[in-house]
């Protein structure tokens, strides 16, 4: 295994940006791996510019939508235990009726939520639910639903699906989502990570990767070596009393759709576990059958069955970005008209997930045929220039391929 900390990667990133006004990332990390371990690490820049703290592959970053993939691993563990069912109506688990108002006879299932085919949109919101709020208030709003398409018939990437998944996980177990994910996924894999900081240690928070806007101003996780005073959306009275938590009432509390703080090395362990069909270092997290179920596309793009781009403003994708999607697993290099989902540019099928929020761009992709994978992220990349050959950005194309 080799580690590179030099200007090589940033020079490559800068060379691949197509806008004269574009700047290289403030920090970038790329970790390549195979089934047995890390094979290459490339680092550039600062986790915290103000503190002059250089980035490492062990620094936790808000990894954005890759959180969905990790959340799905936890959900699949509960499916294996018989506490959740991919194909059953989720309303009895939630304890309230979850239905598309225009198609009230069609049950909403866990499988539909995980594959973004439940008919939901982000138009009514999805994350800013206070401690004492209820997620049901969002799904009761007609704006939360795609008025045209019935559940199960159309792919529309929507973050709100995953707070609902988290609510179901809480109701099925009686455990708070962030602590449940520690038990089901992070602790068994010996990964020092957390959803929304609450279950991370102060030492872990002290290594947080700060996220920046285009001017270099910190916009997220500028923690100054401390855990945040309140890691969730405060209650309507301004308080932060987590004892108000009730199982399943507010699955958005710990940001299952994007709030995972995890290092590149930690995320590589997730990738290796998936490459090894659910097992890592003698610990089985998922059965091989569950891994295959996650990776099997539930949706493949045709001209009239889904949207190929994220509608939420936090994403930086362009048309052709999504063309195949399983249970929180995106598959790349779809050979179909209208698809531009190959940031690697080599036509090889890879699966995983991308992330984009608050100037961060990220990805975890594994090639199950060759038994190899890559994790990457870059910060300070709000409004990144488009890629040369895909619907991903130029920075993502460069980090996917790596320095040469």
mmCIF file of C-alpha atoms in Angstrom:
data_model
loop_
_atom_site.group_PDB
_atom_site.id
_atom_site.type_symbol
_atom_site.label_atom_id
_atom_site.label_comp_id
_atom_site.label_asym_id
_atom_site.label_seq_id
_atom_site.Cartn_x
_atom_site.Cartn_y
_atom_site.Cartn_z
ATOM 1 C CA UNK A 1 0.000 0.000 0.000
ATOM 2 C CA UNK A 2 1.306 3.458 -0.843
ATOM 3 C CA UNK A 3 0.297 6.859 0.459
ATOM 4 C CA UNK A 4 0.724 10.054 -1.550
ATOM 5 C CA UNK A 5 0.652 13.466 0.106
ATOM 6 C CA UNK A 6 1.811 15.858 -2.551
ATOM 7 C CA UNK A 7 0.640 18.197 -5.284
ATOM 8 C CA UNK A 8 0.116 15.326 -7.716
ATOM 9 C CA UNK A 9 -3.578 14.863 -7.079
ATOM 10 C CA UNK A 10 -4.460 18.536 -6.845
ATOM 11 C CA UNK A 11 -2.541 19.291 -10.053
ATOM 12 C CA UNK A 12 -4.562 16.601 -11.777
ATOM 13 C CA UNK A 13 -7.804 17.945 -10.331
ATOM 14 C CA UNK A 14 -6.946 21.491 -11.415
ATOM 15 C CA UNK A 15 -6.029 20.305 -14.903
ATOM 16 C CA UNK A 16 -9.378 18.580 -15.226
ATOM 17 C CA UNK A 17 -11.519 21.568 -14.259
ATOM 18 C CA UNK A 18 -12.943 23.194 -17.337
ATOM 19 C CA UNK A 19 -13.767 26.618 -15.901
ATOM 20 C CA UNK A 20 -11.059 29.238 -15.648
ATOM 21 C CA UNK A 21 -12.602 30.487 -12.397
ATOM 22 C CA UNK A 22 -12.695 27.039 -10.814
ATOM 23 C CA UNK A 23 -10.415 26.311 -7.878
ATOM 24 C CA UNK A 24 -8.998 22.966 -6.772
ATOM 25 C CA UNK A 25 -10.499 21.309 -3.686
ATOM 26 C CA UNK A 26 -9.645 22.612 -0.242
ATOM 27 C CA UNK A 27 -9.165 18.961 0.716
ATOM 28 C CA UNK A 28 -9.348 15.726 -1.230
ATOM 29 C CA UNK A 29 -8.907 12.107 -0.221
ATOM 30 C CA UNK A 30 -8.870 9.027 -2.414
ATOM 31 C CA UNK A 31 -8.527 5.498 -0.998
ATOM 32 C CA UNK A 32 -8.336 2.470 -3.287
ATOM 33 C CA UNK A 33 -8.882 -0.992 -1.873
ATOM 34 C CA UNK A 34 -9.483 -4.634 -2.650
ATOM 35 C CA UNK A 35 -11.010 -7.467 -0.667
ATOM 36 C CA UNK A 36 -7.920 -7.746 1.525
ATOM 37 C CA UNK A 37 -7.210 -4.119 2.385
ATOM 38 C CA UNK A 38 -6.138 -0.665 1.222
ATOM 39 C CA UNK A 39 -3.958 -0.567 -1.889
ATOM 40 C CA UNK A 40 -3.401 3.170 -2.356
ATOM 41 C CA UNK A 41 -4.096 6.451 -0.533
ATOM 42 C CA UNK A 42 -3.889 9.936 -2.044
ATOM 43 C CA UNK A 43 -4.274 13.048 0.121
ATOM 44 C CA UNK A 44 -4.280 16.773 -0.490
ATOM 45 C CA UNK A 45 -5.060 19.902 1.444
ATOM 46 C CA UNK A 46 -6.541 20.791 4.804
ATOM 47 C CA UNK A 47 -9.270 19.278 6.932
ATOM 48 C CA UNK A 48 -9.357 22.617 8.752
ATOM 49 C CA UNK A 49 -7.825 25.625 7.010
ATOM 50 C CA UNK A 50 -8.042 27.903 10.038
ATOM 51 C CA UNK A 51 -6.188 25.433 12.239
ATOM 52 C CA UNK A 52 -3.769 24.526 9.411
ATOM 53 C CA UNK A 53 -4.639 20.873 10.036
ATOM 54 C CA UNK A 54 -3.762 18.690 7.056
ATOM 55 C CA UNK A 55 -6.274 16.119 5.882
ATOM 56 C CA UNK A 56 -5.810 12.434 6.673
ATOM 57 C CA UNK A 57 -7.720 9.356 5.542
ATOM 58 C CA UNK A 58 -8.931 8.892 9.145
ATOM 59 C CA UNK A 59 -10.661 12.286 9.447
ATOM 60 C CA UNK A 60 -14.489 12.068 9.601
ATOM 61 C CA UNK A 61 -16.437 14.050 7.032
ATOM 62 C CA UNK A 62 -20.157 14.563 6.448
ATOM 63 C CA UNK A 63 -20.268 12.095 3.575
ATOM 64 C CA UNK A 64 -23.699 13.260 2.261
ATOM 65 C CA UNK A 65 -25.859 10.762 0.358
ATOM 66 C CA UNK A 66 -23.482 7.836 0.789
ATOM 67 C CA UNK A 67 -25.211 7.807 4.190
ATOM 68 C CA UNK A 68 -28.189 6.232 2.398
ATOM 69 C CA UNK A 69 -26.136 3.172 1.453
ATOM 70 C CA UNK A 70 -24.974 2.700 5.051
ATOM 71 C CA UNK A 71 -28.515 3.210 6.367
ATOM 72 C CA UNK A 72 -29.728 0.528 3.944
ATOM 73 C CA UNK A 73 -27.184 -1.928 5.359
ATOM 74 C CA UNK A 74 -28.731 -1.411 8.784
ATOM 75 C CA UNK A 75 -32.236 -1.827 7.375
ATOM 76 C CA UNK A 76 -31.237 -5.054 5.640
ATOM 77 C CA UNK A 77 -29.938 -6.435 8.919
ATOM 78 C CA UNK A 78 -33.406 -5.902 10.375
ATOM 79 C CA UNK A 79 -34.936 -7.606 7.327
ATOM 80 C CA UNK A 80 -32.709 -10.604 7.984
ATOM 81 C CA UNK A 81 -33.873 -10.630 11.623
ATOM 82 C CA UNK A 82 -37.507 -10.608 10.513
ATOM 83 C CA UNK A 83 -38.193 -7.221 12.115
ATOM 84 C CA UNK A 84 -38.780 -5.507 8.757
ATOM 85 C CA UNK A 85 -40.029 -6.773 5.400
ATOM 86 C CA UNK A 86 -39.001 -5.295 2.060
ATOM 87 C CA UNK A 87 -42.360 -6.001 0.436
ATOM 88 C CA UNK A 88 -44.914 -5.439 3.186
ATOM 89 C CA UNK A 89 -47.025 -2.353 3.820
ATOM 90 C CA UNK A 90 -44.940 -0.172 6.143
ATOM 91 C CA UNK A 91 -47.915 1.574 7.768
ATOM 92 C CA UNK A 92 -48.444 -1.039 10.511
ATOM 93 C CA UNK A 93 -44.777 -0.726 11.495
ATOM 94 C CA UNK A 94 -44.836 3.074 11.527
ATOM 95 C CA UNK A 95 -48.103 3.185 13.452
ATOM 96 C CA UNK A 96 -49.680 5.650 11.043
ATOM 97 C CA UNK A 97 -51.057 5.430 7.528
ATOM 98 C CA UNK A 98 -48.429 6.177 4.883
ATOM 99 C CA UNK A 99 -50.157 6.478 1.511
ATOM 100 C CA UNK A 100 -49.878 8.429 -1.718
ATOM 101 C CA UNK A 101 -53.038 10.618 -1.631
ATOM 102 C CA UNK A 102 -53.764 9.996 -5.317
ATOM 103 C CA UNK A 103 -53.181 6.225 -5.024
ATOM 104 C CA UNK A 104 -54.438 5.332 -1.531
ATOM 105 C CA UNK A 105 -54.857 1.625 -2.264
ATOM 106 C CA UNK A 106 -51.158 1.106 -3.083
ATOM 107 C CA UNK A 107 -49.068 0.175 -0.025
ATOM 108 C CA UNK A 108 -45.777 1.964 0.535
ATOM 109 C CA UNK A 109 -43.090 -0.616 1.315
ATOM 110 C CA UNK A 110 -39.541 -0.511 2.631
ATOM 111 C CA UNK A 111 -38.291 -1.694 -0.761
ATOM 112 C CA UNK A 112 -40.008 1.195 -2.538
ATOM 113 C CA UNK A 113 -38.477 3.720 -0.138
ATOM 114 C CA UNK A 114 -34.959 2.288 -0.425
ATOM 115 C CA UNK A 115 -35.160 2.353 -4.236
ATOM 116 C CA UNK A 116 -36.753 5.832 -4.560
ATOM 117 C CA UNK A 117 -39.896 4.419 -6.176
ATOM 118 C CA UNK A 118 -42.440 5.263 -3.464
ATOM 119 C CA UNK A 119 -43.817 8.315 -5.286
ATOM 120 C CA UNK A 120 -42.307 10.804 -2.835
ATOM 121 C CA UNK A 121 -40.587 14.094 -3.593
ATOM 122 C CA UNK A 122 -38.610 16.565 -1.474
ATOM 123 C CA UNK A 123 -40.985 19.442 -2.256
ATOM 124 C CA UNK A 124 -42.449 19.458 1.272
ATOM 125 C CA UNK A 125 -39.036 19.201 2.950
ATOM 126 C CA UNK A 126 -37.265 16.250 4.478
ATOM 127 C CA UNK A 127 -34.722 17.188 7.136
ATOM 128 C CA UNK A 128 -35.601 20.302 9.139
ATOM 129 C CA UNK A 129 -37.894 18.528 11.589
ATOM 130 C CA UNK A 130 -37.327 19.703 15.186
ATOM 131 C CA UNK A 131 -36.810 17.319 18.095
ATOM 132 C CA UNK A 132 -40.437 17.693 19.085
ATOM 133 C CA UNK A 133 -41.734 17.527 15.509
ATOM 134 C CA UNK A 134 -43.236 14.637 13.574
ATOM 135 C CA UNK A 135 -42.133 13.311 10.205
ATOM 136 C CA UNK A 136 -45.751 12.498 9.436
ATOM 137 C CA UNK A 137 -46.432 16.223 9.076
ATOM 138 C CA UNK A 138 -44.263 16.174 5.936
ATOM 139 C CA UNK A 139 -45.875 13.144 4.298
ATOM 140 C CA UNK A 140 -49.353 14.500 5.108
ATOM 141 C CA UNK A 141 -48.535 17.477 2.871
ATOM 142 C CA UNK A 142 -49.698 16.769 -0.711
ATOM 143 C CA UNK A 143 -46.543 18.491 -1.998
ATOM 144 C CA UNK A 144 -44.541 15.526 -0.674
ATOM 145 C CA UNK A 145 -45.979 13.294 -3.405
ATOM 146 C CA UNK A 146 -45.536 13.010 -7.158
ATOM 147 C CA UNK A 147 -49.075 13.711 -8.324
ATOM 148 C CA UNK A 148 -48.637 11.891 -11.639
ATOM 149 C CA UNK A 149 -47.006 8.552 -10.918
ATOM 150 C CA UNK A 150 -48.210 5.696 -8.732
ATOM 151 C CA UNK A 151 -45.814 4.103 -6.223
ATOM 152 C CA UNK A 152 -43.672 1.441 -7.852
ATOM 153 C CA UNK A 153 -43.934 2.865 -11.372
ATOM 154 C CA UNK A 154 -41.429 5.718 -11.424
ATOM 155 C CA UNK A 155 -37.927 6.482 -10.074
ATOM 156 C CA UNK A 156 -37.553 9.898 -8.496
ATOM 157 C CA UNK A 157 -34.589 10.405 -6.197
ATOM 158 C CA UNK A 158 -35.937 11.904 -2.958
ATOM 159 C CA UNK A 159 -34.107 12.331 0.328
ATOM 160 C CA UNK A 160 -37.328 12.081 2.351
ATOM 161 C CA UNK A 161 -37.460 8.337 1.728
ATOM 162 C CA UNK A 162 -34.669 7.716 4.224
ATOM 163 C CA UNK A 163 -36.056 9.506 7.296
ATOM 164 C CA UNK A 164 -39.069 7.237 6.743
ATOM 165 C CA UNK A 165 -36.759 4.219 6.617
ATOM 166 C CA UNK A 166 -35.136 5.393 9.860
ATOM 167 C CA UNK A 167 -38.553 5.832 11.495
ATOM 168 C CA UNK A 168 -39.471 2.271 10.567
ATOM 169 C CA UNK A 169 -36.156 0.996 11.940
ATOM 170 C CA UNK A 170 -36.797 2.792 15.235
ATOM 171 C CA UNK A 171 -40.356 1.493 15.536
ATOM 172 C CA UNK A 172 -39.250 -2.067 14.756
ATOM 173 C CA UNK A 173 -36.585 -2.038 17.462
ATOM 174 C CA UNK A 174 -37.463 0.689 19.969
ATOM 175 C CA UNK A 175 -33.918 2.051 19.530
ATOM 176 C CA UNK A 176 -32.801 5.542 18.536
ATOM 177 C CA UNK A 177 -31.571 5.523 14.942
ATOM 178 C CA UNK A 178 -28.005 6.743 15.547
ATOM 179 C CA UNK A 179 -27.454 4.240 18.359
ATOM 180 C CA UNK A 180 -29.110 1.477 16.353
ATOM 181 C CA UNK A 181 -26.708 2.097 13.462
ATOM 182 C CA UNK A 182 -23.804 1.853 15.892
ATOM 183 C CA UNK A 183 -25.035 -1.553 17.008
ATOM 184 C CA UNK A 184 -25.985 -2.937 13.615
ATOM 185 C CA UNK A 185 -23.225 -1.637 11.343
ATOM 186 C CA UNK A 186 -20.526 0.655 12.702
ATOM 187 C CA UNK A 187 -19.433 -1.195 15.848
ATOM 188 C CA UNK A 188 -19.341 -4.681 14.219
ATOM 189 C CA UNK A 189 -17.130 -3.268 11.458
ATOM 190 C CA UNK A 190 -14.950 -1.378 13.962
ATOM 191 C CA UNK A 191 -15.651 1.928 12.232
ATOM 192 C CA UNK A 192 -15.302 5.148 14.225
ATOM 193 C CA UNK A 193 -18.250 7.040 12.754
ATOM 194 C CA UNK A 194 -21.660 8.442 13.700
ATOM 195 C CA UNK A 195 -24.816 10.066 12.414
ATOM 196 C CA UNK A 196 -24.954 13.753 13.398
ATOM 197 C CA UNK A 197 -22.102 13.614 15.963
ATOM 198 C CA UNK A 198 -24.127 12.670 19.047
ATOM 199 C CA UNK A 199 -22.754 9.120 19.294
ATOM 200 C CA UNK A 200 -19.175 10.057 18.330
ATOM 201 C CA UNK A 201 -16.508 10.850 20.920
ATOM 202 C CA UNK A 202 -15.017 14.293 21.433
ATOM 203 C CA UNK A 203 -11.692 12.980 20.079
ATOM 204 C CA UNK A 204 -13.412 11.934 16.858
ATOM 205 C CA UNK A 205 -15.149 15.309 16.541
ATOM 206 C CA UNK A 206 -11.773 17.017 17.011
ATOM 207 C CA UNK A 207 -10.697 15.510 13.673
ATOM 208 C CA UNK A 208 -13.788 16.744 11.789
ATOM 209 C CA UNK A 209 -13.363 17.812 8.184
ATOM 210 C CA UNK A 210 -14.687 21.357 7.787
ATOM 211 C CA UNK A 211 -16.823 22.055 4.722
ATOM 212 C CA UNK A 212 -16.484 25.391 2.933
ATOM 213 C CA UNK A 213 -18.404 27.616 0.523
ATOM 214 C CA UNK A 214 -16.840 28.977 -2.701
ATOM 215 C CA UNK A 215 -15.328 31.931 -0.816
ATOM 216 C CA UNK A 216 -13.562 29.653 1.660
ATOM 217 C CA UNK A 217 -15.991 30.396 4.489
ATOM 218 C CA UNK A 218 -16.811 27.414 6.741
ATOM 219 C CA UNK A 219 -20.397 26.272 6.291
ATOM 220 C CA UNK A 220 -20.498 22.937 8.105
ATOM 221 C CA UNK A 221 -18.658 21.095 10.890
ATOM 222 C CA UNK A 222 -16.375 23.955 11.909
ATOM 223 C CA UNK A 223 -16.250 22.433 15.392
ATOM 224 C CA UNK A 224 -12.989 23.882 16.780
ATOM 225 C CA UNK A 225 -12.118 20.568 18.384
ATOM 226 C CA UNK A 226 -15.445 20.117 20.185
ATOM 227 C CA UNK A 227 -18.678 18.225 19.661
ATOM 228 C CA UNK A 228 -21.542 20.572 18.727
ATOM 229 C CA UNK A 229 -23.731 21.765 21.570
ATOM 230 C CA UNK A 230 -26.776 20.409 19.756
ATOM 231 C CA UNK A 231 -26.212 17.845 17.006
ATOM 232 C CA UNK A 232 -29.828 17.821 15.784
ATOM 233 C CA UNK A 233 -32.521 20.346 14.877
ATOM 234 C CA UNK A 234 -33.536 22.088 18.082
ATOM 235 C CA UNK A 235 -37.030 21.829 19.475
ATOM 236 C CA UNK A 236 -39.558 24.541 18.707
ATOM 237 C CA UNK A 237 -38.754 26.177 22.066
ATOM 238 C CA UNK A 238 -35.040 26.238 21.217
ATOM 239 C CA UNK A 239 -34.139 23.380 23.514
ATOM 240 C CA UNK A 240 -32.042 20.307 22.763
ATOM 241 C CA UNK A 241 -33.383 17.683 25.149
ATOM 242 C CA UNK A 242 -32.954 14.334 23.413
ATOM 243 C CA UNK A 243 -35.124 12.678 26.037
ATOM 244 C CA UNK A 244 -38.026 13.990 23.945
ATOM 245 C CA UNK A 245 -37.157 11.352 21.342
ATOM 246 C CA UNK A 246 -39.953 8.875 20.660
ATOM 247 C CA UNK A 247 -39.332 5.769 18.495
ATOM 248 C CA UNK A 248 -40.383 6.393 14.915
ATOM 249 C CA UNK A 249 -41.876 9.852 15.387
ATOM 250 C CA UNK A 250 -39.028 11.739 13.715
ATOM 251 C CA UNK A 251 -36.652 9.596 11.681
ATOM 252 C CA UNK A 252 -35.086 12.755 10.256
ATOM 253 C CA UNK A 253 -33.490 13.636 13.596
ATOM 254 C CA UNK A 254 -30.101 12.036 12.868
ATOM 255 C CA UNK A 255 -30.026 12.635 9.103
ATOM 256 C CA UNK A 256 -30.086 9.079 7.735
ATOM 257 C CA UNK A 257 -30.149 10.559 4.220
ATOM 258 C CA UNK A 258 -26.871 12.492 4.519
ATOM 259 C CA UNK A 259 -25.602 13.031 8.061
ATOM 260 C CA UNK A 260 -23.102 10.188 8.477
ATOM 261 C CA UNK A 261 -19.683 11.382 9.631
ATOM 262 C CA UNK A 262 -17.159 8.814 8.498
ATOM 263 C CA UNK A 263 -13.560 8.777 7.307
ATOM 264 C CA UNK A 264 -12.390 7.581 3.920
ATOM 265 C CA UNK A 265 -10.699 4.623 5.630
ATOM 266 C CA UNK A 266 -13.919 3.836 7.464
ATOM 267 C CA UNK A 267 -15.929 3.999 4.257
ATOM 268 C CA UNK A 268 -13.390 1.715 2.580
ATOM 269 C CA UNK A 269 -14.204 -0.876 5.241
ATOM 270 C CA UNK A 270 -17.849 -0.648 4.179
ATOM 271 C CA UNK A 271 -16.755 -1.187 0.581
ATOM 272 C CA UNK A 272 -14.579 -4.146 1.489
ATOM 273 C CA UNK A 273 -17.407 -5.753 3.460
ATOM 274 C CA UNK A 274 -19.652 -5.488 0.411
ATOM 275 C CA UNK A 275 -16.930 -6.888 -1.844
ATOM 276 C CA UNK A 276 -16.646 -9.825 0.551
ATOM 277 C CA UNK A 277 -20.390 -10.560 0.326
ATOM 278 C CA UNK A 278 -21.250 -9.151 3.745
ATOM 279 C CA UNK A 279 -18.277 -10.265 5.870
ATOM 280 C CA UNK A 280 -15.135 -8.479 7.057
ATOM 281 C CA UNK A 281 -12.358 -9.616 9.401
ATOM 282 C CA UNK A 282 -14.346 -12.658 10.457
ATOM 283 C CA UNK A 283 -17.489 -10.658 11.289
ATOM 284 C CA UNK A 284 -20.593 -11.227 9.175
ATOM 285 C CA UNK A 285 -22.762 -8.126 8.861
ATOM 286 C CA UNK A 286 -25.028 -9.237 6.007
ATOM 287 C CA UNK A 287 -25.724 -12.504 4.268
ATOM 288 C CA UNK A 288 -24.501 -12.865 0.673
ATOM 289 C CA UNK A 289 -28.157 -12.992 -0.377
ATOM 290 C CA UNK A 290 -28.852 -9.618 1.255
ATOM 291 C CA UNK A 291 -25.860 -8.046 -0.487
ATOM 292 C CA UNK A 292 -27.068 -9.379 -3.820
ATOM 293 C CA UNK A 293 -30.560 -8.036 -3.121
ATOM 294 C CA UNK A 294 -29.184 -4.569 -2.395
ATOM 295 C CA UNK A 295 -27.143 -4.522 -5.594
ATOM 296 C CA UNK A 296 -29.827 -5.877 -7.918
ATOM 297 C CA UNK A 297 -31.254 -2.889 -9.857
ATOM 298 C CA UNK A 298 -34.888 -2.262 -8.954
ATOM 299 C CA UNK A 299 -35.055 0.388 -11.655
ATOM 300 C CA UNK A 300 -33.334 0.784 -15.005
ATOM 301 C CA UNK A 301 -33.906 3.957 -16.965
ATOM 302 C CA UNK A 302 -36.199 4.137 -19.967
ATOM 303 C CA UNK A 303 -37.553 7.285 -21.548
ATOM 304 C CA UNK A 304 -40.712 7.393 -19.407
ATOM 305 C CA UNK A 305 -40.050 5.527 -16.148
ATOM 306 C CA UNK A 306 -37.957 7.927 -14.078
ATOM 307 C CA UNK A 307 -35.765 10.982 -13.662
ATOM 308 C CA UNK A 308 -32.019 10.681 -14.200
ATOM 309 C CA UNK A 309 -31.043 13.690 -12.091
ATOM 310 C CA UNK A 310 -31.571 14.718 -8.451
ATOM 311 C CA UNK A 311 -33.984 17.616 -8.034
ATOM 312 C CA UNK A 312 -32.745 18.785 -4.634
ATOM 313 C CA UNK A 313 -30.467 21.820 -4.880
ATOM 314 C CA UNK A 314 -27.744 20.133 -2.786
ATOM 315 C CA UNK A 315 -26.876 17.806 -5.674
ATOM 316 C CA UNK A 316 -24.551 18.730 -8.523
ATOM 317 C CA UNK A 317 -25.538 15.972 -10.926
ATOM 318 C CA UNK A 318 -26.728 16.466 -14.474
ATOM 319 C CA UNK A 319 -29.089 14.518 -16.719
ATOM 320 C CA UNK A 320 -27.985 10.943 -17.159
ATOM 321 C CA UNK A 321 -26.514 10.689 -13.637
ATOM 322 C CA UNK A 322 -28.956 7.989 -12.417
ATOM 323 C CA UNK A 323 -29.747 5.136 -14.765
ATOM 324 C CA UNK A 324 -29.788 2.030 -12.538
ATOM 325 C CA UNK A 325 -30.671 1.893 -8.857
ATOM 326 C CA UNK A 326 -31.152 -0.933 -6.357
ATOM 327 C CA UNK A 327 -31.722 -0.677 -2.603
ATOM 328 C CA UNK A 328 -29.693 2.493 -1.949
ATOM 329 C CA UNK A 329 -27.160 1.248 -4.486
ATOM 330 C CA UNK A 330 -26.436 3.050 -7.748
ATOM 331 C CA UNK A 331 -24.915 1.087 -10.636
ATOM 332 C CA UNK A 332 -22.663 2.868 -13.127
ATOM 333 C CA UNK A 333 -21.816 2.681 -16.803
ATOM 334 C CA UNK A 334 -25.310 1.937 -18.117
ATOM 335 C CA UNK A 335 -25.115 1.324 -21.841
ATOM 336 C CA UNK A 336 -28.349 3.039 -22.807
ATOM 337 C CA UNK A 337 -29.233 6.226 -24.661
ATOM 338 C CA UNK A 338 -29.603 9.124 -22.247
ATOM 339 C CA UNK A 339 -27.237 7.618 -19.662
ATOM 340 C CA UNK A 340 -24.000 9.389 -18.738
ATOM 341 C CA UNK A 341 -23.282 7.565 -15.498
ATOM 342 C CA UNK A 342 -19.627 6.586 -15.944
ATOM 343 C CA UNK A 343 -17.223 9.001 -14.186
ATOM 344 C CA UNK A 344 -14.407 6.478 -14.643
ATOM 345 C CA UNK A 345 -14.793 6.599 -18.417
ATOM 346 C CA UNK A 346 -13.874 2.959 -18.967
ATOM 347 C CA UNK A 347 -17.295 1.331 -19.396
ATOM 348 C CA UNK A 348 -16.777 -1.012 -16.416
ATOM 349 C CA UNK A 349 -19.835 -1.690 -14.275
ATOM 350 C CA UNK A 350 -19.373 -0.478 -10.704
ATOM 351 C CA UNK A 351 -21.857 -0.064 -7.880
ATOM 352 C CA UNK A 352 -22.054 2.123 -4.798
ATOM 353 C CA UNK A 353 -23.279 5.651 -4.168
ATOM 354 C CA UNK A 354 -22.380 9.294 -4.723
ATOM 355 C CA UNK A 355 -22.792 12.230 -2.378
ATOM 356 C CA UNK A 356 -22.999 16.021 -2.738
ATOM 357 C CA UNK A 357 -23.791 18.687 -0.123
ATOM 358 C CA UNK A 358 -22.296 21.853 1.352
ATOM 359 C CA UNK A 359 -19.443 21.928 -1.144
ATOM 360 C CA UNK A 360 -18.531 18.278 -0.655
ATOM 361 C CA UNK A 361 -18.491 15.740 -3.492
ATOM 362 C CA UNK A 362 -18.018 12.085 -2.620
ATOM 363 C CA UNK A 363 -18.233 8.561 -3.956
ATOM 364 C CA UNK A 364 -17.766 4.922 -3.024
ATOM 365 C CA UNK A 365 -17.657 2.503 -5.952
ATOM 366 C CA UNK A 366 -16.823 -1.182 -6.095
ATOM 367 C CA UNK A 367 -16.141 -3.448 -9.048
ATOM 368 C CA UNK A 368 -17.449 -6.768 -7.810
ATOM 369 C CA UNK A 369 -16.021 -8.645 -10.790
ATOM 370 C CA UNK A 370 -12.416 -7.597 -10.124
ATOM 371 C CA UNK A 371 -12.777 -7.318 -6.348
ATOM 372 C CA UNK A 372 -11.570 -3.714 -6.227
ATOM 373 C CA UNK A 373 -13.016 -0.394 -5.153
ATOM 374 C CA UNK A 374 -12.391 3.272 -4.471
ATOM 375 C CA UNK A 375 -13.587 5.874 -1.973
ATOM 376 C CA UNK A 376 -13.091 9.601 -2.528
ATOM 377 C CA UNK A 377 -14.256 13.002 -1.406
ATOM 378 C CA UNK A 378 -13.391 16.638 -2.056
ATOM 379 C CA UNK A 379 -14.392 19.749 -0.112
ATOM 380 C CA UNK A 380 -14.861 23.368 -1.189
ATOM 381 C CA UNK A 381 -16.409 22.333 -4.503
ATOM 382 C CA UNK A 382 -19.775 24.111 -4.566
ATOM 383 C CA UNK A 383 -20.830 24.653 -8.213
ATOM 384 C CA UNK A 384 -18.038 22.422 -9.508
ATOM 385 C CA UNK A 385 -17.397 22.441 -13.282
ATOM 386 C CA UNK A 386 -19.082 19.662 -15.271
ATOM 387 C CA UNK A 387 -17.234 16.531 -16.255
ATOM 388 C CA UNK A 388 -15.800 15.948 -19.694
ATOM 389 C CA UNK A 389 -17.482 12.626 -20.424
ATOM 390 C CA UNK A 390 -20.189 12.021 -17.805
ATOM 391 C CA UNK A 391 -22.985 13.633 -15.789
ATOM 392 C CA UNK A 392 -20.601 13.799 -12.819
ATOM 393 C CA UNK A 393 -18.387 16.815 -12.159
ATOM 394 C CA UNK A 394 -14.828 17.136 -13.417
ATOM 395 C CA UNK A 395 -13.465 16.701 -9.899
ATOM 396 C CA UNK A 396 -15.368 13.456 -9.445
ATOM 397 C CA UNK A 397 -14.102 12.159 -12.775
ATOM 398 C CA UNK A 398 -10.541 12.899 -11.691
ATOM 399 C CA UNK A 399 -10.897 11.375 -8.239
ATOM 400 C CA UNK A 400 -12.603 8.298 -9.682
ATOM 401 C CA UNK A 401 -9.648 7.606 -11.976
ATOM 402 C CA UNK A 402 -6.961 8.767 -9.560
ATOM 403 C CA UNK A 403 -3.634 10.478 -10.192
ATOM 404 C CA UNK A 404 -1.567 9.039 -12.992
#
